[in-house]
XYZ file of C-alpha atoms in Angstrom:
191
model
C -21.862 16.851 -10.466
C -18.724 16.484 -8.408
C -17.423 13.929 -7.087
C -17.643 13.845 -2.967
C -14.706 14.415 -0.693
C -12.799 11.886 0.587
C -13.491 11.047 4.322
C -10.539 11.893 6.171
C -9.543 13.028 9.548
C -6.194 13.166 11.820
C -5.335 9.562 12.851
C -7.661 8.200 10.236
C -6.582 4.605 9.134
C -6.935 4.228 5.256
C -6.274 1.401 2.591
C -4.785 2.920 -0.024
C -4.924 1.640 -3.894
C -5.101 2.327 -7.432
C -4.285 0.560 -10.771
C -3.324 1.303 -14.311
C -5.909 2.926 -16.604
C -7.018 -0.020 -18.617
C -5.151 -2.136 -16.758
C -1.742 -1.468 -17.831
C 1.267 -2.150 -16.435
C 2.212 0.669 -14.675
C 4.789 -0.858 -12.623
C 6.810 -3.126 -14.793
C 10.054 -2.702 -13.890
C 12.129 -2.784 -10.904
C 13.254 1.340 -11.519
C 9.612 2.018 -11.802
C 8.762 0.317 -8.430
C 11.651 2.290 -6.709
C 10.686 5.576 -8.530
C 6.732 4.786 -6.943
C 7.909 4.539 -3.629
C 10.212 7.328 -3.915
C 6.978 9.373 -4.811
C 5.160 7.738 -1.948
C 7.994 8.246 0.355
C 8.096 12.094 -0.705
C 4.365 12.607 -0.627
C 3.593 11.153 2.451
C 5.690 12.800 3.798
C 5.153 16.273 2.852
C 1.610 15.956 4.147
C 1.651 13.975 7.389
C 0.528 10.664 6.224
C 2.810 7.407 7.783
C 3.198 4.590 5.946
C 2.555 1.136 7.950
C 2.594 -1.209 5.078
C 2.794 -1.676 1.303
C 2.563 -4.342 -1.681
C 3.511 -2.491 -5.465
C 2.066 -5.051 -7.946
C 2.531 -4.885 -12.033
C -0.385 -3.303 -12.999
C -1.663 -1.380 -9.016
C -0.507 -0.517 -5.387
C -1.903 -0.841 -2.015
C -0.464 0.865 1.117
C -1.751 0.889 4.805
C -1.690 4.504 5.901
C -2.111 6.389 8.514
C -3.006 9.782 7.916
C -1.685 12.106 11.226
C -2.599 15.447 9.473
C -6.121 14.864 7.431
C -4.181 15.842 4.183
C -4.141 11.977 2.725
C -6.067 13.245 -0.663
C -2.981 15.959 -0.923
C -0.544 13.013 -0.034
C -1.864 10.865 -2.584
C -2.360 13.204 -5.584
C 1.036 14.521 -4.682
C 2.308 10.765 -5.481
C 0.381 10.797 -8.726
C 1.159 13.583 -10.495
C 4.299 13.301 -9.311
C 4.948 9.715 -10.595
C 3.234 10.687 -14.103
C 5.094 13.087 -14.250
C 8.508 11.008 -14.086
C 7.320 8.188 -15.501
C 6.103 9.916 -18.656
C 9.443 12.157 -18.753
C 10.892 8.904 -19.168
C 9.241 6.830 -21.286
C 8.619 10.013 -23.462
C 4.717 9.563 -23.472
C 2.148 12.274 -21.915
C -1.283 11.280 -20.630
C -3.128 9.505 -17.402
C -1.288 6.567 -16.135
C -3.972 5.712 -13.331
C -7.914 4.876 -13.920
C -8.965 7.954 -12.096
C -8.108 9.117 -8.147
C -7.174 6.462 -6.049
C -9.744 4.257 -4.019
C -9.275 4.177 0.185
C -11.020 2.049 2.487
C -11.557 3.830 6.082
C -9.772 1.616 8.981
C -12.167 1.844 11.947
C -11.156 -1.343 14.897
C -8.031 -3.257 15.218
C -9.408 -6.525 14.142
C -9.897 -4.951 10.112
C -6.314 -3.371 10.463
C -4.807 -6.386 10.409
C -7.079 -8.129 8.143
C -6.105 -5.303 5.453
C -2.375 -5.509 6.591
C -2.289 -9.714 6.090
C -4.355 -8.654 2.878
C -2.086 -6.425 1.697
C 0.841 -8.478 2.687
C -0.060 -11.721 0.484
C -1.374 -9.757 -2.774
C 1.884 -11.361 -4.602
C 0.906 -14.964 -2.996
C -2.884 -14.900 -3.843
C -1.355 -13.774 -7.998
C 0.745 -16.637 -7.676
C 4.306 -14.525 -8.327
C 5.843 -15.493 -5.039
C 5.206 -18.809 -2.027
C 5.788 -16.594 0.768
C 5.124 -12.738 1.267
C 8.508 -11.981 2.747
C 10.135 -13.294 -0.703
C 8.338 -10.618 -2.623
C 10.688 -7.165 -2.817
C 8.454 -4.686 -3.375
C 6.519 -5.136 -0.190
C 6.734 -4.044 3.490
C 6.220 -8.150 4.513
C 9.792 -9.215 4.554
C 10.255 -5.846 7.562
C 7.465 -7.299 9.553
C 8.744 -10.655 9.682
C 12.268 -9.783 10.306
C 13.483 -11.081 6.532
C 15.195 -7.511 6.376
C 15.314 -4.529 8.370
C 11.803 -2.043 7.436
C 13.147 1.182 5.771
C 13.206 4.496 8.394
C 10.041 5.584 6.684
C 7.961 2.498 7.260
C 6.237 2.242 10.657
C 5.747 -1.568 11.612
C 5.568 -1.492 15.360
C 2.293 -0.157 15.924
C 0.792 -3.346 13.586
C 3.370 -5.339 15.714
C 2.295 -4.722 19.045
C -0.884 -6.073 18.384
C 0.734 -9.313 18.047
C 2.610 -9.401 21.633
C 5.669 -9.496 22.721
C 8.360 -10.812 22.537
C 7.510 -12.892 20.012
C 5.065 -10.559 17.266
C 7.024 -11.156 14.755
C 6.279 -15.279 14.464
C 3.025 -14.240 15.740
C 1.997 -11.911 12.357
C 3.730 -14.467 10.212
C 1.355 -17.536 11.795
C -1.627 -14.547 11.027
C -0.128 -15.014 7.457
C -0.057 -18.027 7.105
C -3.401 -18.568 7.904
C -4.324 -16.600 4.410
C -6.884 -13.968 3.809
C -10.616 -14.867 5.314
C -13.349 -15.030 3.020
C -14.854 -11.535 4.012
C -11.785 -9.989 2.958
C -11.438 -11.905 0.086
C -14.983 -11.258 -1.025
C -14.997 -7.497 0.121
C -11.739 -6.515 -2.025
C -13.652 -8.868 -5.090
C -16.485 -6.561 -5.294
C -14.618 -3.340 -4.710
């Protein structure tokens, strides 16, 4: 029986993530982190999907996307194969490096937005590999709290605005700081 489409529409607001078949690390090194995002970077782009926030972890990824054109399954089985593809060139191995097609939770009020962006945002915290979000390099947190300049394809100030002005940057890092709420927590547990 096949598997049912993704739902996805223009403007739809998705959670992006996958890990490592088995668990593996899939993103190990520093060059494998950069070669991810270039794939991310060249998917998205290619099919109309933003980028508003990321976290690349050892062994999975999350991203905050917003998907302008309706094409995120394209976008994100673009960065797949395309990654496998590299990665396995490199490391002169063949074979799945994900568990299967990536998992996406739908983004429907402003409120879970920025639940999933502080989620996303302290991943490295919550593992213990970092104190403070904006320390950890392979994340979009240090751009939205002004620890380093966001690259051109990141988008932070739609997330931003939601925290006022002038002052949304100390705003979304006091959000931080308050942690990820037990719904959150709990959701992302069972998923």
């Amino acid at each position: 029986m096949p598997r049912p489409p993704r739902e996805d529409y223009q403007g739809g607001w998705h959670h992006v993530m996958n890990r490592g078949a088995g668990h593996a690390p899939i993103l190990g090194t520093d060059s494998d982190k950069q070669l991810f995002i270039d794939c991310l970077v060249e998917g998205t782009t290619r099919h109309g999907v933003q980028i508003h926030g990321y976290c690349l972890m050892t062994t999975h990824y999350h991203a905050l996307v917003l998907s302008t054109s309706g094409e995120l399954s394209n976008a994100m089985r673009f960065v797949a194969g395309r990654f496998t593809k590299l990665k396995n060139r490199q490391d002169r191995r063949d074979g799945a490096l994900f568990r299967g097609r990536f998992n996406s939770v739908g983004i429907e009020t402003n409120a879970h937005l920025v639940q999933v962006s502080r989620y996303i945002h302290l991943n490295p915290v919550e593992a213990g590999l970092t104190r403070r979000s904006e320390h950890w390099p392979w994340s979009s947190a240090a751009a939205y709290l002004g620890a380093r300049l966001p690259q051109p394809w990141l988008h932070t100030s739609e997330l931003l605005a939601m925290f006022g002005d002038p002052h949304s940057q100390q705003s979304y890092a006091a959000y931080l700081n308050s942690g990820v709420d037990p719904g959150t927590r709990e959701f992302y547990a069972k998923l």
